[in-house]
Amino acid sequence: MELFDSTKQVLPTLFTNPSSLMYSGTDFLLKPVFLRGFSGSLHLVLLLVLFVSWVCKKLRVGVCHSEESKERFKNRKVLWHKLTLFCCLGVSVFNLVLCLLSYFYWYRNRWSDENLVTLLDLVLRTLGWGAICVYLQTQFFNSSEQKFPFLLRIWWGFYLFITCYCLVIDIVLYKKHESLPIQYLVSDIVSVVTGLFFCYVGFSGKIEGEDTLLLREPLLNGEGESIKSKGADSVTPFTNAGPFSLLTFSWMGSLIAFGNKKTLDLEDVPQLDSGDSVVGTFPILQNKLEANGGVGSGLTTLKLTTAILFSVWKEILLTAFLALIYTLASYVGPYLIDTFVQYLNGKREFDNEGYVLVSIFFVAKLVECLCQRHWFFRLQQVGIRIRAVLVAMVYNKGLTLSCQAKQGHTSGEIINFMTVDAERVGDFSWYMHDPWMVIVQVALALLILYKNLGLASIATLLATIIVMLANFPLGRLQEKFQDKLMKSKDKRMKSTSEILRNMRILKLQGWEMKFLSKIIELRESETGWLKKFVYTSAITSFVFWGAPTFVSVVTFGACMLLGIPLESGKILSALATFRILQEPIYNLPDTISMIIQTKVSLDRIASFLRLDDLQPDVVERQPRGSSDTAVEVVDGNFSWDNASSNPTLKDINLKVSHGMRVAVCGTVGSGKSSLLSCILGEVPKISGTLKLCGTKAYVAQSPWIQSGKIEDNILFGKEMDRERYDSVLEACSLKKDLEILSFGDQTVIGERGINLSGGQKQRIQIARALYQDADIYLFDDPFSAVDAHTGSHLFKDEFMVLIVEVLLGLLRSKTVIYVTHQVEFLPAADLILVMKDGKITQAGKYGDILNSGTDFMELVGAHKEALSTLDSIEGGPGSEQIGISKENGESITNGVVENEENKVSEYGKSDEVTAHKGQLVQEEEREKGRVGFSVYWKYITTAYGGALVPFILLAQIIFQILQIGSNYWMAWATPVSKDTKPPVGSSTLILVYVALSIGSSFCILVRSMLLVTAGYKTATLLFNKMHSCIFRAPMSFFDATPSGRILNRASTDQSDVDLNIPYQVGAFAFSMIQLLGIIVVMSQVAWQVFLVFIPVIAMCLWYQQYYIPSARELSRLVGVCKAPVIQHFAETISGSTTIRSFDQESRFQDTNMKLMDGYSRPKFHVAGAMEWLCFRLDMLSTITFAFSLIFLISIPEGVIDPAIAGLAVTYGLNLNMLQAWVIWNLCNLENKIISVERILQYTSIPSEPPLVIEENRPDPSWPSHGEVDIRDLQVRYAPQMPLVLQGLTCTFAGGMKTGIVGRTGSGKSTLIQTLFRIVEPAAGQITIDGINISAIGLHDLRSRLSIIPQDPTMFEGTVRSNLDPLEEYTDEKIWEALDKCQLGDEVRKKEGKLDSKVTENGENWSMGQRQLVCLGRVLLKKSKVLVLDEATASVDTATDNLIQQTLRQHFTDCTVITIAHRITSVLDSDMVLLLSQGLIEEYDSPTKLLEDKSSSFAQLVAEYSARSNSSFE
């Protein structure tokens, strides 16, 4: 009211008596009141002119300027645009601040005419410059004008003239010693400086050169390729940022601005600085370790830790210094509150004490904010470096690990070292300084309390110690539960990854739901620990929030007992101190548990790094060309297991000269593959010598293919030599396969070569070896998975005709050692080694050893027996016939690509499919833009339909009210100073306080319990839903989705949902409620705070909205970039032998470092973006706090209760932390909720048809006859793909044996997949015994059919669980089946018999034995329909005959459908079906087909027979 009264008095005087402005002569020109009035009038005129120009603009029909010229000019004036705009805004804000300060100053010290005129001048200035900002932003910069408007430039000139004049007057008056308000001088100096700048911009006409601005163009228009390269090629601006930019995190500004214009991709994110990149940091750590002797077995956890700390010591010292300054600054507020309350109460120590106090509060807050932001950012930087370096160390170790050491760790465990342990050590950087900071914080708190409350501070110390001790058992419990939780999670993840690897087998056998229940069971034991963990953490949270209350009750109680007088200032200082103490009290157990967890992780990593490497001295390498001998072994004894008394390979003596071809043969388990491994240096040497001269290339028995392009797999790190490349493709019969693939050799192969057939994988593997142009080639039975025609083609081109100069002499002068089960490939060898029980029993040429020993005779005899069925054409085919078959062979080999080659992820959108033309593995889908509200809503309402949410919020609101109430009570009910009488007695004071405190603590307990209950329930429901959807997904989903993506959701994302997201959602809601509480308290004292508060909150929200798009995409990129690191690591572990054999370790290490940097890049920028935002929010809230303090010291004495004002300050001290905390929680929640979004993605996968259709269940005895009738069957892999089977019609009679032959890609496997409904027919139908298989449930179908799959699969567990996972059979039945498949004796030898262990993937069984286990499963099931899918590919001829015999014996009355590689295995079939390009070429009995010499089948057999016979002649 005072302001209005004074206005009423002053304005009439001004207008009725104008002479009051006029002084004698021109003296009035020197009077400040005239200057202020004149300046105000000018600004009023400016406002009117701007308003009129705006109205004219609106009324005038605008002439459309050419967009092009506008765009071009826009680019040219960017720099001045921004600077001018900021400068105008700065002047406006400066005048607003000055206006508010003056208002409060004069509000206390009465008004005068001059004051009022000055105030009006400041208001008009604020509005005038604000209007210029709006004009520049909306009108001028959208036009195509070349210069700033004429009127504006005139105004700037005028403005400079006036301000210079005012400054001169100020100086004159100062010289005359006249009293001059300080704000005049400050205002005029600032005005002159800005006036000079405006005149320079307006009149110099200097516009930034176009060439320099073109560099910025991509950033402005958000178009073009230049953007793409921008991020990925440039180094982060952090590297070259100036001091101011570093201080304010402005270097992040460009990326955040860019993220606002377009969705960020990885290529937009700049590269890391060399100091943060693993390429730069890894050598430093390596050198430190070597200097400390921490290499190999000498590595201890201590050496590893010191090396890590020394590699980042500068950052650690810097952050320690920042943390110390932050701690000191944070205690300035509580220390000064008492002084501040006394000041408000009228106790002044010196003039302007209020302003000094406000300045100290403000500077302390500023320092606190700066230190905290940089401390956090630098620590995250340290964490990123440490994590990357540890991953690189673990990866490099994984490449050099000896086979025996590797057996002790499954690949899942090794991956955990990388994903869990390295991550945890990286996260520890957050907690690094906490242990010593706790001591500093508690000591400072006690000093402040001792100053205020004297001896009662001892009670505080005791109470603090009690709370900390109460936290210890809770911390220990939590740690124990977390440890158990991690172990049970490891078990579940191991099982999940094995199941995903073998999902095809599970689907074929109809076992997937049984294995799902196994996962659910493992999850139940995990959730048992999870439940304990979250409820313990709820209690811990209760202790955290209850701690300040408990400590304050004890302290104030002690004051009463000791008779220490309580004054409101001291109490408020104590309350503020308790609130700061809350952090160290709470964090200590957390820190201790983190230290323990980190130590465990470091121990685990160190013990892994200590494991044995491969013996470096197994192989003596000799320089190329230094010896005639390529491979020489003298008295070699080698053993996989050093502890075993029985070596794997005994008394090996072998000498292979350059250019020799050596064949290795023997029965299953005789040590053939071990012999090759020992030449590669993989098997530890017990005694003897092994010399190798030249480079080597190796082809493994089970193909190892990297995910990536086919071309990259073949080149394998070598430069492209087109001529050689083409000849290799030709030699490996890959040309035709590549023609069929829509991308040729650019086709991206799925994980483990999922979208290639077995034969194609092997041929790519062989091509990889041939392209290397090595001296020594080692082939471990690679022809097993290649069909008869291709096998012979390969064999001829690579071995038989090597003598002739074919394919540019591809392997002519090379040394070749090959293991083979196919006896017909033996005669071509210069030397044959026959192995038995790890010894070479015979060695020599084919003819020499044929008659000299029994072992070789057995093998050849078995093969001859198989060939006897070929008698009908044994008349010795003439050369002419072979010629024909060669010609026609070409037509046979011209197949359609098999199986899933061209399959597209059916989940891609159809327009994407046409764009990608159907690469099988698409890039991982990541949602873009905002996380939809529906995700939050689904998450909140998953558990109990969201019924708990209102109760949780209610508990928090009541807690907030009670807590503010208790502090309000203490402030109001205690006297401000000693001489004031307290309003209530001391016992009442304490009792009411205790009652309010207990009430608030109880609310916290209720809130914590309800929150974890809801979170736990939600996590469980989401887990079950996602897993049941994944297990019910069709096989095409697994083919198109690398298992890493699914595992990432089942581990990382599920972990977030289990442990983080409930707290994150809660924290956001609770911090919001707390912020509202503070606003209410502060506005109680001075409603004027809202004048600043509302714009500040608006700015905060604007910043948050501006920041979120970039931060969200960066967080998603972190998730997407993690999977390739894991996948590459997993691939490396499984293919380490191949990688080592090609000497490619360093290339793979570099790739890993690149991928790791790709993961660190978004992670680093996420940290930078977070601090960029927090710094700005902190600044804004610090300004708000400073304003509210200025309000408080400006209010005349007695208007407000000093104690309540002090309470407002106490809460205000927390304001910046809370305001930032709300926004931080909101952003963090947006980042974390992405995990829920990713899990929800997988809860909506289209599912397979139903497992059981109740109304259409077949009879229990179905199929009784086993007749399979196929009618016009058409199959395609996806709606937009071509047909793979193009209308097959045929009948497999019940009880008959049918062989299916055809080149790779002719549709053999597709037919089998359709029979099992892995793929649904596009048209036509298959009936078995009259029942249409598409009309019954999948499980009813699959459980009645049997299959021996192409890749023999065993699961981790026991022999029993491998044969009978569904637990349907008795032990007798199982033994019977084992005996039938010749494994009974083998299993009886083992200690555990049926319960003997099977390791991951059945690694402790040979390929042949695994195949026999698959046979055992079939024998147990005894189905009427049996399918053999290339089942004899990985066994020798003798074992093959054994399998055939067993099948003949036990499946006489069954329908047996065989897809065979060896012609012999189909010759004794009743019928042969020859497929070509998805059509039936021939279907008849083998005898009839052989009679017709022109039939394709007869030609295939003739070729095979000719080859075999030439072998034996």
Short mmCIF file of N, CA and C in Angstrom, two decimals, residues 51 70 111 151 218 266 353-354 405 424 581 605 692 773 796 888 907 914 1077 1142 1250:
data_model
loop_
_atom_site.label_atom_id
_atom_site.label_comp_id
_atom_site.label_asym_id
_atom_site.label_seq_id
_atom_site.Cartn_x
_atom_site.Cartn_y
_atom_site.Cartn_z
N PHE A 51 5.69 -1.42 -31.12
CA PHE A 51 4.31 -1.92 -31.16
C PHE A 51 3.66 -1.54 -32.49
N LYS A 70 16.67 -16.16 -48.21
CA LYS A 70 16.49 -16.05 -46.76
C LYS A 70 17.40 -17.06 -46.07
N TRP A 111 10.01 6.38 0.44
CA TRP A 111 10.08 6.75 -0.99
C TRP A 111 10.41 8.23 -1.15
N LEU A 151 15.92 2.07 -37.96
CA LEU A 151 15.42 2.67 -36.72
C LEU A 151 16.14 2.10 -35.50
N PRO A 218 25.30 -27.60 -41.95
CA PRO A 218 24.60 -28.85 -41.64
C PRO A 218 23.85 -28.78 -40.31
N LEU A 266 24.30 -43.12 -33.68
CA LEU A 266 25.67 -43.27 -33.17
C LEU A 266 26.65 -42.41 -33.96
N GLU A 353 25.18 -5.56 6.92
CA GLU A 353 25.46 -6.97 7.28
C GLU A 353 24.57 -7.92 6.49
N GLY A 354 23.31 -7.50 6.27
CA GLY A 354 22.37 -8.35 5.53
C GLY A 354 22.89 -8.69 4.15
N ALA A 405 41.91 -74.26 -18.93
CA ALA A 405 41.44 -73.15 -18.10
C ALA A 405 40.04 -72.74 -18.55
N ARG A 424 30.71 -53.03 -12.64
CA ARG A 424 30.62 -52.68 -11.21
C ARG A 424 31.85 -51.91 -10.77
N LEU A 581 23.71 -34.18 7.41
CA LEU A 581 24.28 -35.40 8.00
C LEU A 581 23.59 -36.66 7.47
N ILE A 605 37.97 -60.82 -11.42
CA ILE A 605 38.68 -60.46 -12.66
C ILE A 605 40.15 -60.87 -12.54
N LEU A 692 57.12 -76.39 -36.81
CA LEU A 692 56.19 -75.97 -37.86
C LEU A 692 56.89 -74.93 -38.72
N ASP A 773 45.77 -68.04 -48.30
CA ASP A 773 47.00 -68.38 -49.01
C ASP A 773 48.10 -68.78 -48.03
N LYS A 796 37.48 -82.86 -55.57
CA LYS A 796 38.26 -82.93 -56.81
C LYS A 796 39.08 -81.68 -56.98
N ASN A 888 25.93 -83.05 -66.58
CA ASN A 888 24.61 -82.95 -65.96
C ASN A 888 24.71 -82.52 -64.51
N TYR A 907 9.14 -59.20 -38.43
CA TYR A 907 8.64 -58.13 -37.57
C TYR A 907 9.00 -56.78 -38.13
N THR A 914 11.10 -53.95 -48.23
CA THR A 914 11.45 -53.67 -49.61
C THR A 914 12.69 -52.80 -49.65
N GLY A 1077 6.29 -28.88 -1.08
CA GLY A 1077 6.33 -28.53 0.36
C GLY A 1077 7.22 -27.32 0.60
N PHE A 1142 44.70 -68.57 -37.42
CA PHE A 1142 44.98 -67.65 -38.52
C PHE A 1142 45.87 -66.48 -38.05
N PRO A 1250 -1.65 -72.53 -31.61
CA PRO A 1250 -1.77 -73.12 -30.26
C PRO A 1250 -1.05 -74.46 -30.16
#
